[in-house]
Tab-separated table of C-alpha atoms (C1' of nucleotides) in Angstrom:
chain	number	residue	atom	x	y	z
A	1	UNK	CA	-10.198	172.326	142.743
A	2	UNK	CA	-8.321	174.130	145.430
A	3	UNK	CA	-9.128	177.826	145.763
A	4	UNK	CA	-11.978	178.988	147.969
A	5	UNK	CA	-11.969	182.778	147.914
A	6	UNK	CA	-14.651	183.838	150.373
A	7	UNK	CA	-17.630	181.776	149.226
A	8	UNK	CA	-17.351	178.030	148.837
A	9	UNK	CA	-17.090	177.013	145.207
A	10	UNK	CA	-20.514	175.410	144.947
A	11	UNK	CA	-22.161	178.572	146.270
A	12	UNK	CA	-20.445	180.623	143.619
A	13	UNK	CA	-21.789	178.257	140.991
A	14	UNK	CA	-25.292	178.578	142.424
A	15	UNK	CA	-25.029	182.351	142.362
A	16	UNK	CA	-23.896	182.352	138.749
A	17	UNK	CA	-26.788	180.090	137.761
A	18	UNK	CA	-29.222	182.435	139.432
A	19	UNK	CA	-27.693	185.425	137.696
A	20	UNK	CA	-27.795	183.757	134.295
A	21	UNK	CA	-31.191	182.113	134.630
A	22	UNK	CA	-29.796	178.587	134.650
A	23	UNK	CA	-31.336	175.755	136.612
A	24	UNK	CA	-29.105	174.282	139.279
A	25	UNK	CA	-30.958	171.032	139.837
A	26	UNK	CA	-30.251	168.405	142.474
A	27	UNK	CA	-28.472	166.220	139.942
A	28	UNK	CA	-26.254	169.020	138.713
A	29	UNK	CA	-25.466	170.018	142.273
A	30	UNK	CA	-24.447	166.477	143.114
A	31	UNK	CA	-22.176	166.099	140.101
A	32	UNK	CA	-20.632	169.512	140.745
A	33	UNK	CA	-20.149	168.554	144.382
A	34	UNK	CA	-18.435	165.310	143.464
A	35	UNK	CA	-15.965	167.184	141.300
A	36	UNK	CA	-15.459	169.952	143.835
A	37	UNK	CA	-14.595	167.524	146.590
A	38	UNK	CA	-12.110	165.536	144.538
A	39	UNK	CA	-8.446	166.450	144.643
A	40	UNK	CA	-7.943	164.779	141.277
A	41	UNK	CA	-9.636	164.948	137.908
A	42	UNK	CA	-12.414	162.385	137.607
A	43	UNK	CA	-13.398	160.427	134.537
A	44	UNK	CA	-17.038	160.239	133.546
A	45	UNK	CA	-17.317	156.680	134.759
A	46	UNK	CA	-15.788	157.516	138.132
A	47	UNK	CA	-18.487	160.142	138.518
A	48	UNK	CA	-21.146	157.658	137.466
A	49	UNK	CA	-19.843	155.286	140.125
A	50	UNK	CA	-19.818	157.884	142.890
A	51	UNK	CA	-23.256	159.132	141.930
A	52	UNK	CA	-24.634	155.605	141.835
A	53	UNK	CA	-23.177	154.970	145.287
A	54	UNK	CA	-24.682	158.167	146.669
A	55	UNK	CA	-28.108	157.391	145.279
A	56	UNK	CA	-27.951	153.639	145.879
A	57	UNK	CA	-29.088	152.954	142.343
A	58	UNK	CA	-27.516	152.645	138.948
A	59	UNK	CA	-27.117	155.925	137.098
A	60	UNK	CA	-26.719	155.428	133.357
A	61	UNK	CA	-23.964	157.207	131.400
A	62	UNK	CA	-26.155	159.653	129.453
A	63	UNK	CA	-27.431	161.181	132.673
A	64	UNK	CA	-23.933	162.080	133.768
A	65	UNK	CA	-22.695	163.088	130.329
A	66	UNK	CA	-25.589	165.512	129.939
A	67	UNK	CA	-24.883	166.983	133.326
A	68	UNK	CA	-21.197	167.347	132.516
A	69	UNK	CA	-22.095	169.033	129.239
A	70	UNK	CA	-24.148	171.566	131.153
A	71	UNK	CA	-21.361	172.240	133.632
A	72	UNK	CA	-18.695	172.485	130.958
A	73	UNK	CA	-20.778	174.633	128.602
A	74	UNK	CA	-21.345	177.121	131.376
A	75	UNK	CA	-17.738	177.226	132.466
A	76	UNK	CA	-18.198	175.587	135.866
A	77	UNK	CA	-16.212	172.501	134.994
A	78	UNK	CA	-13.256	171.951	132.707
A	79	UNK	CA	-12.698	168.843	130.664
A	80	UNK	CA	-9.074	167.784	130.378
A	81	UNK	CA	-9.065	166.421	126.848
A	82	UNK	CA	-5.744	164.654	127.082
A	83	UNK	CA	-6.958	162.650	130.080
A	84	UNK	CA	-10.661	162.415	129.385
A	85	UNK	CA	-11.337	163.702	132.853
A	86	UNK	CA	-13.096	166.601	134.520
A	87	UNK	CA	-12.223	169.129	137.208
A	88	UNK	CA	-14.136	171.900	138.921
A	89	UNK	CA	-13.106	175.193	137.366
A	90	UNK	CA	-11.057	177.504	139.556
A	91	UNK	CA	-11.788	180.717	137.727
A	92	UNK	CA	-15.518	181.040	137.900
A	93	UNK	CA	-16.079	184.702	137.220
A	94	UNK	CA	-14.561	184.685	133.740
A	95	UNK	CA	-16.091	184.505	130.311
A	96	UNK	CA	-17.961	181.383	129.370
A	97	UNK	CA	-15.446	180.355	126.812
A	98	UNK	CA	-12.381	181.347	128.721
A	99	UNK	CA	-10.051	178.490	129.480
A	100	UNK	CA	-6.830	178.659	131.363
A	101	UNK	CA	-3.917	176.316	130.990
A	102	UNK	CA	-4.253	173.000	132.774
A	103	UNK	CA	-1.151	171.646	134.479
A	104	UNK	CA	-1.360	167.943	135.301
A	105	UNK	CA	1.170	166.092	137.389
A	106	UNK	CA	2.036	162.673	136.031
A	107	UNK	CA	3.116	161.519	139.500
A	108	UNK	CA	0.338	162.566	141.888
A	109	UNK	CA	-2.320	162.957	139.201
A	110	UNK	CA	-3.512	166.308	140.462
A	111	UNK	CA	-4.373	169.100	138.054
A	112	UNK	CA	-4.555	172.839	138.433
A	113	UNK	CA	-5.568	175.667	136.184
A	114	UNK	CA	-3.571	178.800	135.579
A	115	UNK	CA	-4.098	181.868	133.473
A	116	UNK	CA	-1.609	183.628	131.289
A	117	UNK	CA	-2.444	186.959	129.743
A	118	UNK	CA	0.750	186.728	127.693
A	119	UNK	CA	-0.309	183.465	126.108
A	120	UNK	CA	-3.827	184.741	125.529
A	121	UNK	CA	-2.323	187.678	123.691
A	122	UNK	CA	-0.017	185.472	121.631
A	123	UNK	CA	-2.886	183.215	120.650
A	124	UNK	CA	-4.884	186.229	119.552
A	125	UNK	CA	-1.934	187.415	117.487
A	126	UNK	CA	-1.537	184.005	115.869
A	127	UNK	CA	-5.242	183.895	115.094
A	128	UNK	CA	-5.047	187.259	113.366
A	129	UNK	CA	-1.951	186.165	111.457
A	130	UNK	CA	-3.653	183.005	110.190
A	131	UNK	CA	-7.063	184.617	109.714
A	132	UNK	CA	-8.331	181.912	112.034
A	133	UNK	CA	-11.425	182.513	114.151
A	134	UNK	CA	-10.785	180.902	117.526
A	135	UNK	CA	-13.729	179.154	119.144
A	136	UNK	CA	-12.145	176.833	121.662
A	137	UNK	CA	-8.720	176.448	123.193
A	138	UNK	CA	-7.291	173.269	124.670
A	139	UNK	CA	-4.055	174.107	126.462
A	140	UNK	CA	-2.818	171.296	128.648
A	141	UNK	CA	0.605	170.524	130.048
A	142	UNK	CA	1.737	167.276	131.637
A	143	UNK	CA	4.776	167.063	133.851
A	144	UNK	CA	5.911	166.909	137.443
A	145	UNK	CA	4.516	169.375	139.947
A	146	UNK	CA	6.524	171.205	142.598
A	147	UNK	CA	5.430	168.874	145.402
A	148	UNK	CA	6.422	165.755	143.507
A	149	UNK	CA	9.752	167.192	142.389
A	150	UNK	CA	10.838	167.611	146.007
A	151	UNK	CA	9.858	164.098	146.986
B	1	UNK	CA	-0.157	167.467	106.031
B	2	UNK	CA	0.580	170.136	103.530
B	3	UNK	CA	4.199	171.262	103.330
B	4	UNK	CA	6.696	169.422	101.137
B	5	UNK	CA	9.985	171.295	101.319
B	6	UNK	CA	12.239	169.584	98.803
B	7	UNK	CA	11.879	165.932	99.760
B	8	UNK	CA	8.451	164.330	100.001
B	9	UNK	CA	7.364	163.876	103.575
B	10	UNK	CA	7.666	160.102	103.654
B	11	UNK	CA	11.240	160.291	102.400
B	12	UNK	CA	12.127	162.668	105.191
B	13	UNK	CA	10.687	160.208	107.680
B	14	UNK	CA	12.728	157.404	106.153
B	15	UNK	CA	15.875	159.503	106.365
B	16	UNK	CA	15.244	160.306	110.023
B	17	UNK	CA	14.689	156.634	110.832
B	18	UNK	CA	17.960	155.769	109.178
B	19	UNK	CA	19.774	158.485	111.072
B	20	UNK	CA	18.322	157.425	114.406
B	21	UNK	CA	18.600	153.689	113.893
B	22	UNK	CA	14.839	153.152	113.792
B	23	UNK	CA	13.187	150.493	111.673
B	24	UNK	CA	10.851	151.839	109.029
B	25	UNK	CA	8.958	148.640	108.293
B	26	UNK	CA	6.391	148.082	105.577
B	27	UNK	CA	3.564	148.414	108.072
B	28	UNK	CA	4.865	151.687	109.461
B	29	UNK	CA	5.404	153.015	105.971
B	30	UNK	CA	1.846	152.193	105.025
B	31	UNK	CA	0.325	153.835	108.067
B	32	UNK	CA	2.517	156.889	107.626
B	33	UNK	CA	1.519	157.003	103.985
B	34	UNK	CA	-2.158	156.839	104.817
B	35	UNK	CA	-1.799	159.818	107.121
B	36	UNK	CA	0.402	161.741	104.715
B	37	UNK	CA	-2.096	161.404	101.902
B	38	UNK	CA	-5.092	162.484	103.953
B	39	UNK	CA	-6.112	166.135	103.990
B	40	UNK	CA	-7.868	165.586	107.307
B	41	UNK	CA	-6.957	164.046	110.649
B	42	UNK	CA	-7.820	160.357	110.740
B	43	UNK	CA	-9.112	158.380	113.690
B	44	UNK	CA	-7.514	155.065	114.541
B	45	UNK	CA	-10.429	153.131	113.104
B	46	UNK	CA	-10.341	155.045	109.845
B	47	UNK	CA	-6.714	154.005	109.517
B	48	UNK	CA	-7.576	150.417	110.393
B	49	UNK	CA	-10.217	150.501	107.681
B	50	UNK	CA	-7.914	151.924	105.018
B	51	UNK	CA	-5.143	149.518	105.916
B	52	UNK	CA	-7.520	146.572	105.829
B	53	UNK	CA	-8.734	147.669	102.410
B	54	UNK	CA	-5.178	148.014	101.117
B	55	UNK	CA	-4.175	144.588	102.366
B	56	UNK	CA	-7.495	142.879	101.631
B	57	UNK	CA	-7.590	141.382	105.105
B	58	UNK	CA	-8.695	142.445	108.542
B	59	UNK	CA	-6.098	144.353	110.519
B	60	UNK	CA	-6.790	144.260	114.243
B	61	UNK	CA	-6.676	147.443	116.329
B	62	UNK	CA	-3.502	146.693	118.328
B	63	UNK	CA	-1.451	146.494	115.164
B	64	UNK	CA	-2.414	150.007	114.181
B	65	UNK	CA	-2.226	151.442	117.689
B	66	UNK	CA	1.303	150.130	118.111
B	67	UNK	CA	2.298	151.615	114.814
B	68	UNK	CA	0.765	154.940	115.723
B	69	UNK	CA	2.609	154.867	119.047
B	70	UNK	CA	5.869	154.420	117.177
B	71	UNK	CA	5.134	157.272	114.810
B	72	UNK	CA	3.958	159.586	117.569
B	73	UNK	CA	6.816	158.751	119.941
B	74	UNK	CA	9.311	159.607	117.247
B	75	UNK	CA	7.638	162.836	116.272
B	76	UNK	CA	6.484	161.777	112.816
B	77	UNK	CA	2.814	161.935	113.640
B	78	UNK	CA	0.818	164.125	116.002
B	79	UNK	CA	-2.203	162.986	117.926
B	80	UNK	CA	-4.917	165.596	118.289
B	81	UNK	CA	-6.163	164.798	121.774
B	82	UNK	CA	-9.341	166.811	121.565
B	83	UNK	CA	-10.423	164.864	118.481
B	84	UNK	CA	-8.779	161.518	119.045
B	85	UNK	CA	-7.297	161.735	115.588
B	86	UNK	CA	-3.882	161.711	113.977
B	87	UNK	CA	-2.064	163.844	111.414
B	88	UNK	CA	1.334	163.625	109.750
B	89	UNK	CA	3.661	166.075	111.483
B	90	UNK	CA	4.700	169.077	109.440
B	91	UNK	CA	7.827	169.951	111.365
B	92	UNK	CA	9.945	166.863	111.097
B	93	UNK	CA	13.385	168.127	111.924
B	94	UNK	CA	12.550	169.264	115.435
B	95	UNK	CA	13.080	167.707	118.822
B	96	UNK	CA	11.251	164.524	119.584
B	97	UNK	CA	9.089	166.120	122.209
B	98	UNK	CA	8.491	169.355	120.409
B	99	UNK	CA	4.878	170.013	119.569
B	100	UNK	CA	3.476	172.969	117.794
B	101	UNK	CA	-0.010	174.332	118.150
B	102	UNK	CA	-2.694	172.475	116.234
B	103	UNK	CA	-5.369	174.574	114.569
B	104	UNK	CA	-8.471	172.614	113.603
B	105	UNK	CA	-11.298	173.986	111.518
B	106	UNK	CA	-14.721	172.998	112.772
B	107	UNK	CA	-16.192	173.500	109.310
B	108	UNK	CA	-13.886	171.708	106.884
B	109	UNK	CA	-12.265	169.480	109.501
B	110	UNK	CA	-8.747	170.148	108.322
B	111	UNK	CA	-5.938	170.675	110.794
B	112	UNK	CA	-2.588	172.377	110.561
B	113	UNK	CA	0.316	172.786	112.884
B	114	UNK	CA	2.069	176.025	113.661
B	115	UNK	CA	4.977	176.986	115.872
B	116	UNK	CA	5.233	179.932	118.174
B	117	UNK	CA	8.508	180.789	119.812
B	118	UNK	CA	6.695	183.381	121.913
B	119	UNK	CA	4.349	180.795	123.372
B	120	UNK	CA	7.183	178.344	123.913
B	121	UNK	CA	8.954	181.041	125.887
B	122	UNK	CA	5.857	181.888	127.919
B	123	UNK	CA	5.283	178.244	128.759
B	124	UNK	CA	8.865	177.946	129.936
B	125	UNK	CA	8.393	181.018	132.103
B	126	UNK	CA	5.214	179.647	133.599
B	127	UNK	CA	6.916	176.335	134.297
B	128	UNK	CA	9.698	178.100	136.159
B	129	UNK	CA	7.203	180.198	138.086
B	130	UNK	CA	5.245	177.128	139.196
B	131	UNK	CA	8.325	174.933	139.680
B	132	UNK	CA	6.638	172.581	137.230
B	133	UNK	CA	8.731	170.254	135.075
B	134	UNK	CA	7.094	170.129	131.655
B	135	UNK	CA	7.067	166.766	129.900
B	136	UNK	CA	4.320	167.112	127.333
B	137	UNK	CA	2.325	169.935	125.853
B	138	UNK	CA	-1.103	169.655	124.285
B	139	UNK	CA	-1.954	172.934	122.579
B	140	UNK	CA	-4.968	172.724	120.327
B	141	UNK	CA	-7.284	175.379	118.988
B	142	UNK	CA	-10.635	174.826	117.318
B	143	UNK	CA	-12.268	177.462	115.179
B	144	UNK	CA	-12.910	178.511	111.612
B	145	UNK	CA	-10.031	178.616	109.154
B	146	UNK	CA	-9.381	181.359	106.635
B	147	UNK	CA	-10.831	179.383	103.721
B	148	UNK	CA	-14.063	178.651	105.528
B	149	UNK	CA	-14.456	182.201	106.788
B	150	UNK	CA	-14.582	183.499	103.230
B	151	UNK	CA	-17.149	180.952	102.107
C	1	DT	C1'	-56.703	172.000	131.784
C	2	DC	C1'	-53.739	171.787	128.070
C	3	DT	C1'	-49.512	172.552	125.889
C	4	DG	C1'	-44.770	173.366	125.371
C	5	DC	C1'	-40.244	173.045	127.153
C	6	DA	C1'	-36.376	171.556	129.786
C	7	DT	C1'	-34.782	167.862	132.488
C	8	DC	C1'	-34.085	163.122	133.557
C	9	DG	C1'	-34.496	157.812	132.872
C	10	DT	C1'	-33.507	153.776	130.022
C	11	DT	C1'	-31.931	150.816	126.398
C	12	DA	C1'	-28.852	149.868	123.254
C	13	DC	C1'	-25.083	150.621	120.673
C	14	DA	C1'	-20.692	152.554	118.550
C	15	DC	C1'	-16.202	154.000	119.073
C	16	DC	C1'	-11.521	154.124	121.296
C	17	DT	C1'	-7.797	151.742	123.626
C	18	DT	C1'	-5.228	148.218	125.933
C	19	DA	C1'	-3.695	143.668	128.177
C	20	DA	C1'	-1.919	139.365	127.360
C	21	DC	C1'	0.071	136.006	124.786
C	22	DA	C1'	1.506	133.663	120.412
C	23	DA	C1'	4.101	133.731	116.213
C	24	DG	C1'	7.325	135.412	113.018
C	25	DT	C1'	11.733	137.806	111.682
C	26	DC	C1'	16.283	139.389	111.852
C	27	DC	C1'	21.017	139.289	113.589
C	28	DG	C1'	25.001	138.386	116.269
C	29	DA	C1'	27.436	134.845	119.375
C	30	DC	C1'	29.014	130.521	119.868
D	1	DG	C1'	24.848	126.263	111.276
D	2	DT	C1'	22.048	127.043	115.093
D	3	DC	C1'	21.038	128.926	119.280
D	4	DG	C1'	19.259	132.689	121.813
D	5	DG	C1'	17.684	137.363	122.236
D	6	DA	C1'	15.491	141.750	120.408
D	7	DC	C1'	12.125	143.664	117.958
D	8	DT	C1'	7.986	143.447	115.292
D	9	DT	C1'	3.526	141.711	114.094
D	10	DG	C1'	-0.782	138.687	114.693
D	11	DT	C1'	-4.749	137.358	117.503
D	12	DT	C1'	-8.156	137.104	121.105
D	13	DA	C1'	-10.573	139.318	124.275
D	14	DA	C1'	-11.929	142.729	127.115
D	15	DG	C1'	-12.477	147.415	129.249
D	16	DG	C1'	-13.124	152.454	128.968
D	17	DT	C1'	-15.463	156.454	126.681
D	18	DG	C1'	-19.321	158.550	124.480
D	19	DT	C1'	-23.952	159.012	122.043
D	20	DA	C1'	-28.529	158.146	119.497
D	21	DA	C1'	-33.108	157.537	120.252
D	22	DC	C1'	-37.124	157.515	122.697
D	23	DG	C1'	-40.044	157.669	126.731
D	24	DA	C1'	-41.344	159.670	131.233
D	25	DT	C1'	-41.580	163.422	134.349
D	26	DG	C1'	-42.353	167.935	136.040
D	27	DC	C1'	-43.087	172.697	135.756
D	28	DA	C1'	-44.667	177.408	133.588
D	29	DG	C1'	-47.742	179.864	131.018
D	30	DA	C1'	-51.861	180.161	127.655
DNA sequence: TCTGCATCGTTACACCTTAACAAGTCCGAC
DNA sequence: GTCGGACTTGTTAAGGTGTAACGATGCAGA
């Protein structure tokens, strides 16, 4: 999570929930907040730990996994499959099922999301060519980011 | 695994090992064979199970994971990150680190690999634009395959 | 009030992956 | 021949990831 265009990220999420008739509960707000304030992707158990610390009681895995499912299903959070970790989604306004390409740095561990209309178009073309009906895309790239290349 | 251009897949793997000075041991051959003869991606524990059945003794996880690492590192097998499952790689001749795009059908469970020069090119362009040094690509698409769309 | 529905809590378990160390095997150097 | 070094495999044990199942809570509308 890095961009904050006008509204803070969490406020944008709240607004989208309101617009779509979704319930932004205290728990969901906390989990979203944990992800939004992290500069790195967090695993489910890291979130469980942070949440347990915040609430001074043990939060069991299913509570967090359900919350993550909600956030991912509604496009507020992205799961990085190749790392089993979660980040707050940069591109909130887009379609539910729209996913950008996740770039993860193997040195600093930070991830960012980018969009590519050209790749979207190519994927669509491939899908047509194969008669394949696309439901979900997982496009992730690992490597060394600009900051870490300099250093 | 579906294509068999001339040589059977396992023979091609053997030939590549010979050429590169890699040891194709009995264990590696068996694991490769298990994957080659499956029409679906297999999880690590499914492979452990099959191998244990074949050898009539319990094979412990590290044995299989090490073997899978070898096969994946050398481009003989592809891990589908979003499913934590493995398939025999269709495109054997290519670079070690070359990965195609994996299409997985959510109905029949089968996966296939395709290449796209256009997407390769786009990814390279994005990498240049972001000053990002690509080391690994995970490109996976879930959806409904042609066969299952008809049915 | 009663009922239905979505959310959240809790227990228990299954699956996936790795660390660490021991044992076996093969091959070249001496 | 045998010694040492590399690569491979076996074994034990544990840690990380994810889910099924069921109960409790809380809120909206009949």
